[in-house]
Coordinates of C-alpha atoms and ligand atoms in Angstrom, one line a residue:
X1 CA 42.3 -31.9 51.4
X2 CA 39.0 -32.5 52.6
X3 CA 35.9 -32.1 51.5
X4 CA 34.7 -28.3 51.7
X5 CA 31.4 -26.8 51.2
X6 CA 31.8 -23.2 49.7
X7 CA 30.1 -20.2 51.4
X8 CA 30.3 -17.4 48.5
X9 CA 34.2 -16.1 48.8
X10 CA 35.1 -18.5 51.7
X11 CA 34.7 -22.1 52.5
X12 CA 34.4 -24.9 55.3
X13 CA 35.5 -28.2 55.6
X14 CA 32.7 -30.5 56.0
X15 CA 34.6 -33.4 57.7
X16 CA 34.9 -31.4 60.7
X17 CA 31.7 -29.8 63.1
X18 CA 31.1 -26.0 62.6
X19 CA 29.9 -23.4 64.9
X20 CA 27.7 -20.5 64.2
X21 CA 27.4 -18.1 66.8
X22 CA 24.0 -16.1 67.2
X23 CA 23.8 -12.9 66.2
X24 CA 20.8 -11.3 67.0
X25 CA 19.9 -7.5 65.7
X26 CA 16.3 -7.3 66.9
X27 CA 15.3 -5.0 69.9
X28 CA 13.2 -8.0 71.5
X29 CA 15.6 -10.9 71.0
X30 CA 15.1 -12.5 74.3
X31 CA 18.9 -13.8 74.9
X32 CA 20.3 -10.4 75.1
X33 CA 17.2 -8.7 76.4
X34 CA 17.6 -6.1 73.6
X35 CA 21.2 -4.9 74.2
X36 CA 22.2 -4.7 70.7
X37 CA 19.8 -2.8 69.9
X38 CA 20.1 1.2 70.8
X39 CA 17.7 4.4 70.3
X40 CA 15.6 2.7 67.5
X41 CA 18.8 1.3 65.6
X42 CA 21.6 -1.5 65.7
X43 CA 24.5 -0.2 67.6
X44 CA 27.2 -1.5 65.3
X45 CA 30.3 -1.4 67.7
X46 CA 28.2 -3.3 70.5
X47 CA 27.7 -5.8 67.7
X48 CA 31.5 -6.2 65.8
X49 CA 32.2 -6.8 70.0
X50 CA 30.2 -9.6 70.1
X51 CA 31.2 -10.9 66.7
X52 CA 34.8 -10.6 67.4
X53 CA 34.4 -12.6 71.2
X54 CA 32.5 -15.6 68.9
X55 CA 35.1 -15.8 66.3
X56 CA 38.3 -15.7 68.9
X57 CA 36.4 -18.7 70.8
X58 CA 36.0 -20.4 67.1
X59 CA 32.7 -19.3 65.4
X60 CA 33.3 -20.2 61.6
X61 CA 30.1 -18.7 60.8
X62 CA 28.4 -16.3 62.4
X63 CA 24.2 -15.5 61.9
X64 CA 22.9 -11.9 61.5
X65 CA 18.8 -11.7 62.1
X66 CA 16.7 -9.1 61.9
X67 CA 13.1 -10.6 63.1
X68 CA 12.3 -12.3 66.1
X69 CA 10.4 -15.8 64.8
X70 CA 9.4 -16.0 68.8
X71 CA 5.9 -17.0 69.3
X72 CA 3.7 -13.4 69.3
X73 CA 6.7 -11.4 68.3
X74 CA 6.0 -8.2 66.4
X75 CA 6.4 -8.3 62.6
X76 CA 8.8 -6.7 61.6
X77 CA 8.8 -4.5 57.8
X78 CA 11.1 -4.7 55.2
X79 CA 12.5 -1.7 55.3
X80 CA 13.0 -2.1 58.8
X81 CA 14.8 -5.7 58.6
X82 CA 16.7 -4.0 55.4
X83 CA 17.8 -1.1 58.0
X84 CA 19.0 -4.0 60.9
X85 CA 20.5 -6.4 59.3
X86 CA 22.1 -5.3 56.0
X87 CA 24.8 -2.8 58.0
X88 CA 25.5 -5.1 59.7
X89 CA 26.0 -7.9 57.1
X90 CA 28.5 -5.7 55.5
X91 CA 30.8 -4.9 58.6
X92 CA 31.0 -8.5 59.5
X93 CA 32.0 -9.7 56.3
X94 CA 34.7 -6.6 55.8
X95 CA 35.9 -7.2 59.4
X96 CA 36.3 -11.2 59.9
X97 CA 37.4 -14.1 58.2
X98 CA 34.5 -16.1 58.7
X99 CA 31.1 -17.1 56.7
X100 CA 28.1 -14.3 57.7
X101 CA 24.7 -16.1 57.4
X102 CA 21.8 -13.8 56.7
X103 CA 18.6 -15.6 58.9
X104 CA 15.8 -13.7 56.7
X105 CA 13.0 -14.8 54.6
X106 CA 12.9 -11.6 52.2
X107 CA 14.0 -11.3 48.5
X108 CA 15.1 -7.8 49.3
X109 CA 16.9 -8.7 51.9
X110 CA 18.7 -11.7 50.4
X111 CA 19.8 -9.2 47.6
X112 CA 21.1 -6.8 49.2
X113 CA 23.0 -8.9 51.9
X114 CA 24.4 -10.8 49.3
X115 CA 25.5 -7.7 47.3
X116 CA 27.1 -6.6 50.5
X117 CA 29.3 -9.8 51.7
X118 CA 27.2 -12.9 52.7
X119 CA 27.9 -16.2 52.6
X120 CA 24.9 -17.9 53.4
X121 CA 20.8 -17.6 53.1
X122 CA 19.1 -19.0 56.5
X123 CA 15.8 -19.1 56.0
X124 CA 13.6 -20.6 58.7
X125 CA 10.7 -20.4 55.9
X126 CA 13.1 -22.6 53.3
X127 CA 12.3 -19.6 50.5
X128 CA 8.8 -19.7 50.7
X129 CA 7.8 -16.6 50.5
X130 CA 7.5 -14.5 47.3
X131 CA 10.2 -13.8 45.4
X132 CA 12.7 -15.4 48.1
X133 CA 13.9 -18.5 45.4
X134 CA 14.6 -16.4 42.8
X135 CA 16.5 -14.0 44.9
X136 CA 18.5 -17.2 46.3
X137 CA 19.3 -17.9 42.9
X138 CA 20.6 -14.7 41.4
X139 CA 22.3 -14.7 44.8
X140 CA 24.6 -17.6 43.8
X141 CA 25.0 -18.0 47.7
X142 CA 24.3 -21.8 49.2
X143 CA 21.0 -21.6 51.2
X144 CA 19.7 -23.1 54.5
X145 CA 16.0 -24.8 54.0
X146 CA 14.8 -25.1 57.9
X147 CA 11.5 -26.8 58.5
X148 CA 8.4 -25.1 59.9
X149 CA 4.7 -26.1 60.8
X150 CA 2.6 -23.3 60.8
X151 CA 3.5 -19.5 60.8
X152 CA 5.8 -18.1 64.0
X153 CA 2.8 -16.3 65.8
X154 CA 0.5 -19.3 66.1
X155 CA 3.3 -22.3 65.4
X156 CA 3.4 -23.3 69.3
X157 CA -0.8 -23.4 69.8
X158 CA -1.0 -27.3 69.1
X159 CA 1.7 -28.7 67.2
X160 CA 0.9 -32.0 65.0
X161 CA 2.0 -34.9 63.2
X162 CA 1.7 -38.3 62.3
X163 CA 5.5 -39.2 62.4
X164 CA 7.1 -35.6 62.5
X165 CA 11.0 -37.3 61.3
X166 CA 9.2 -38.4 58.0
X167 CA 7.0 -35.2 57.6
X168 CA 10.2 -33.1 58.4
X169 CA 12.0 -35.4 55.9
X170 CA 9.5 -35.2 53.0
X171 CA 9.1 -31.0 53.3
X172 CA 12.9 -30.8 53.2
X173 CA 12.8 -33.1 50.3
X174 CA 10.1 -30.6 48.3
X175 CA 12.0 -27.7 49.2
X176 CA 15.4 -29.4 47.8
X177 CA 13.8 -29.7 44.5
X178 CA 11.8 -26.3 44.0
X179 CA 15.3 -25.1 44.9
X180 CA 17.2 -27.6 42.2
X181 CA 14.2 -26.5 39.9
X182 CA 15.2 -22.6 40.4
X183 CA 18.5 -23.1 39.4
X184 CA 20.0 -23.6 43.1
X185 CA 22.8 -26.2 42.9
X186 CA 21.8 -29.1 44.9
X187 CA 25.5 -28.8 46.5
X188 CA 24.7 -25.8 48.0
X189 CA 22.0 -26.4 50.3
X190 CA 22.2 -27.3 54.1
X191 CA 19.1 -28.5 55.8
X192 CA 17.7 -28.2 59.3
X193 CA 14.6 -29.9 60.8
X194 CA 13.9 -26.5 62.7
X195 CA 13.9 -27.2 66.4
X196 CA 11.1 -25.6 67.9
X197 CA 9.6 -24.8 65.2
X198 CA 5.8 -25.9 65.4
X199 CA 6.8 -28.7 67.7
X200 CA 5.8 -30.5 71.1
X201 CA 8.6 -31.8 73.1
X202 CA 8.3 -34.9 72.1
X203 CA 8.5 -33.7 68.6
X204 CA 11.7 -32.1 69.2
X205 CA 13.5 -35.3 70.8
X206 CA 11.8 -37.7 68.0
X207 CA 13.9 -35.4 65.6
X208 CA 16.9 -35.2 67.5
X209 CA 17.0 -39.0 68.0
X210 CA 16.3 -39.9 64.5
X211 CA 18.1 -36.8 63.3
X212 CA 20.8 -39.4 60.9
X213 CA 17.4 -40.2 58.6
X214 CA 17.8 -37.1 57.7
X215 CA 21.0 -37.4 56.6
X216 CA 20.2 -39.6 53.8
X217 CA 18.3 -37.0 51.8
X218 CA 22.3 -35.8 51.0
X219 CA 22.7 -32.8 52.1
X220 CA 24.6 -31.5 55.3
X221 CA 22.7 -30.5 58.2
X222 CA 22.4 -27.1 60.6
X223 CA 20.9 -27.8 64.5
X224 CA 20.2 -24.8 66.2
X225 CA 19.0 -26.4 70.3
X226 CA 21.0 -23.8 72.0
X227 CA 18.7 -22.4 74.9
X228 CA 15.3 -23.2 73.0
X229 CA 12.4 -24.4 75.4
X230 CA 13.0 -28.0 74.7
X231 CA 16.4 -27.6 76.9
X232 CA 13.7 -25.4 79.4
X233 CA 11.2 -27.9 79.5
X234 CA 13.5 -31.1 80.4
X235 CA 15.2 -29.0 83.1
X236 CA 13.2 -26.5 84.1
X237 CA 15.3 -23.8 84.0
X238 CA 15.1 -20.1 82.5
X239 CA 17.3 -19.2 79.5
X240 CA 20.2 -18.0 80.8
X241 CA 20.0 -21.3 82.9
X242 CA 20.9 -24.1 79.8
X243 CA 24.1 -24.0 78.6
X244 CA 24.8 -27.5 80.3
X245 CA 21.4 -29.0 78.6
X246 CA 22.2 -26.8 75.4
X247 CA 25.6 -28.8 75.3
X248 CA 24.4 -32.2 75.8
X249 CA 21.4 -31.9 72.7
X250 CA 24.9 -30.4 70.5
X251 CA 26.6 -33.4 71.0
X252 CA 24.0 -35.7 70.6
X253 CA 23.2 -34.2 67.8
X254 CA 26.9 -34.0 65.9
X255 CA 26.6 -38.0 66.5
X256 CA 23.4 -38.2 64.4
X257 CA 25.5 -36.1 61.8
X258 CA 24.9 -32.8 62.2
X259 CA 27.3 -30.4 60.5
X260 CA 26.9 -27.1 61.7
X261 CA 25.9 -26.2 65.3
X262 CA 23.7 -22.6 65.8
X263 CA 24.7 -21.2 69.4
X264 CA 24.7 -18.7 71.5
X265 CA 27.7 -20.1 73.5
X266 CA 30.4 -20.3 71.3
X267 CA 33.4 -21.6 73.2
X268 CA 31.7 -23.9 75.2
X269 CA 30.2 -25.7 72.0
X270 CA 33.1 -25.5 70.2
X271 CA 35.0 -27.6 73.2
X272 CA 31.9 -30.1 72.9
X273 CA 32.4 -30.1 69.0
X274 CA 36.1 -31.1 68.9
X275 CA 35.3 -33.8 71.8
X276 CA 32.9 -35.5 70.2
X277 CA 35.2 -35.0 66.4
X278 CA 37.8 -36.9 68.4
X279 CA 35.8 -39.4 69.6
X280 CA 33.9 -40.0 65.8
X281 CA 37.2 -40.3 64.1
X282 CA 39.2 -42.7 66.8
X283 CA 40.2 -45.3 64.8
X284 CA 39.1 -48.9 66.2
Ligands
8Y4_301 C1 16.1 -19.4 73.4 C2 17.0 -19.0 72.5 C3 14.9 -19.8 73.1 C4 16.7 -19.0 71.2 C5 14.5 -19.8 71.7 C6 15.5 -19.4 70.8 C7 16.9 -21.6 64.1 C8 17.2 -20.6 63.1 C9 16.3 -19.6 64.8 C10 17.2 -22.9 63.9 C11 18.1 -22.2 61.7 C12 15.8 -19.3 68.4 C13 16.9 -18.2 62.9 C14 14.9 -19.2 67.2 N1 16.4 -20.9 65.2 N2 17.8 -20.9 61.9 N3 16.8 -19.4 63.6 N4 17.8 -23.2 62.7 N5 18.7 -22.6 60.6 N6 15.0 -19.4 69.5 O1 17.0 -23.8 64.7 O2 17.0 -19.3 68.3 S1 15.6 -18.3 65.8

C-alpha cells in the first residue's frame, strides 16, 4: 500500500498527483462572476452541482472559501465567512467521498468547519492571524501553510525580494515549526509557495522552476496556477481564456514535485496529472 497522507476521516495516497477543485462561496469570486452566490446567501444546490461535476471528473479534494484574497476585494466579517462557508463545509463532507478543504484564515471558522466534517485547513495566511494555530491544533485536521508577502489589498503594488525561492523557503520553514511548536504534527502539513501571492511574474516562474527546493523542507506540496494572472500575463488572455496555459504550469509543476494541484478545471487537469504520473513512474 502506498504511502497515504490522512485528511481527518479520509485519506490520499501521496505517490500519486491529487486534484482539488475550486470551490468558491464568495459573491465577487471572479471565475464564476458571482453565480454561487444568490440574494445575499450561498445557494447550496447550485454549489453540491458544481461539487458533484468536480468529483465525477476526479477531484479528491475539493476547497470551500468564503473571502476573496483578490487584490481590493472587500473584507469580509466573520460572521459573514462563518454564514458562507460553514453550510457548505457540512453538505460536502455528508454528500461526497472526498477530502473538503476549508481556505480561511479564522479560528472561528476553522472550529466550526472542523466540527462539521473537514479535512483540511488552507490557509493562504499559514495561521497567522490570532488564534488560527491553536484552533489548527485542537482541530486535529493537517493544515496548508501558503506563502504571502504583504496583505491581499496592497500584496500586488510592488512585489520584492532578494531571491524569492529562498525567502519562500525560509517563511515556510518558520511556519513549519510555530506549527510543530503548537502541537501540529509535522506529518500533517502541506506547503504551498502561494502563486500570486505578492509576486512579479518573474517571481512566479522563479518558484515554479525551482519549485523541487522546496521539496526538501519534507513536506508535500499544494500549487494552485490555475487561471491566475501569471497564465494572463505570458499569454495575454482573459480568464476564461487559460485553461491551455493553466495546464502546462500543472504539469510542470507535478515534475518539480508537487502533490496536490488547486483548479478550476478539474477533468482537464486530472488528464494532465495521470499523463505526467505515467510518464514519472516509466521504468527506464
Ligand atoms: C484567476 C483565478 C485569477 C483564481 C486568480 C485566482 C491559492 C489558495 C487561492 C493557492 C492555496 C486565486 C485560496 C486565489 N490561491 N490556496 N487560495 N494556494 N493553498 N486566484 O495558490 O485562486 S485564491
Amino acid at each position: 500500500m502506498a504511502n497515504m497522507f490522512r485528511f481527518g476521516t479520509r485519506e490520499l495516497p501521496l505517490d500519486t498527483p491529487q486534484v482539488m477543485g475550486i470551490l468558491n462561496v464568495t459573491p465577487d469570486s471572479f471565475s464564476d462572476g458571482g453565480q454561487l452566490y444568490q440574494g445575499g446567501r450561498v445557494a447550496l444546490d447550485d454549489v453540491l452541482h458544481r461539487a458533484a461535476a468536480m468529483v465525477d471528473a476526479g477531484a479528491t479534494l475539493l476547497d470551500v472559501g468564503g473571502e476573496s484574497t483578490r487584490p481590493g476585494a472587500d473584507p469580509v466579517s466573520e460572521q459573514q465567512e462563518l454564514d458562507r462557508v460553514v453550510p457548505v463545509v457540512e453538505a460536502l463532507a455528508a454528500e461526497f467521498d472526498v477530502v473538503v478543504s476549508v481556505d480561511t484564515s479564522t479560528a472561528s471558522v476553522i472550529e466550526h468547519s472542523a466540527a462539521v466534517g473537514a479535512g483540511l485547513i488552507n490557509d493562504v495566511r499559514a495561521l497567522q492571524r490570532d488564534g488560527a494555530l491553536q484552533a489548527a491544533a485542537a482541530s486535529g485536521l493537517p493544515v496548508c501553510l501558503m506563502h504571502m508577502q504583504g496583505q491581499p489589498r496592497t500584496m500586488q503594488d510592488a512585489p520584492e525580494y532578494q531571491d524569492v525561492v529562498a525567502q519562500v523557503g525560509e517563511f515556510l520553514q518558520s511556519r513549519m515549526q510555530a506549527c510543530v511548536d503548537a502541537g501540529i504534527d509535522s506529518t500533517q502539513l502541506l506547503l504551498d509557495p502561494g502563486f500570486g501571492f505578492g509576486k512579479s511574474l518573474a517571481h512566479n516562474l522563479q518558484l515554479l522552476q525551482r519549485l523541487d527546493r522546496l521539496q526538501s523542507l519534507g513536506a508535500p506540496l499544494l500549487v494552485g496556477v490555475s487561471r491566475k494572472s501569471m497564465i494572463g500575463a505570458l499569454l495575454d488572455k482573459e480568464v476564461d481564456q487559460r485553461l491551455y496555459g493553466s495546464l502546462a504550469a500543472a504539469a510542470l509543476a507535478l515534475v518539480k514535485g508537487a502533490w496536490i494541484l488547486r483548479v478550476h478545471d478539474v477533468e482537464a487537469t486530472q488528464d494532465v496529472a495521470k499523463v505526467c504520473q505515467a510518464v514519472m513512474q516509466a521504468d527506464a
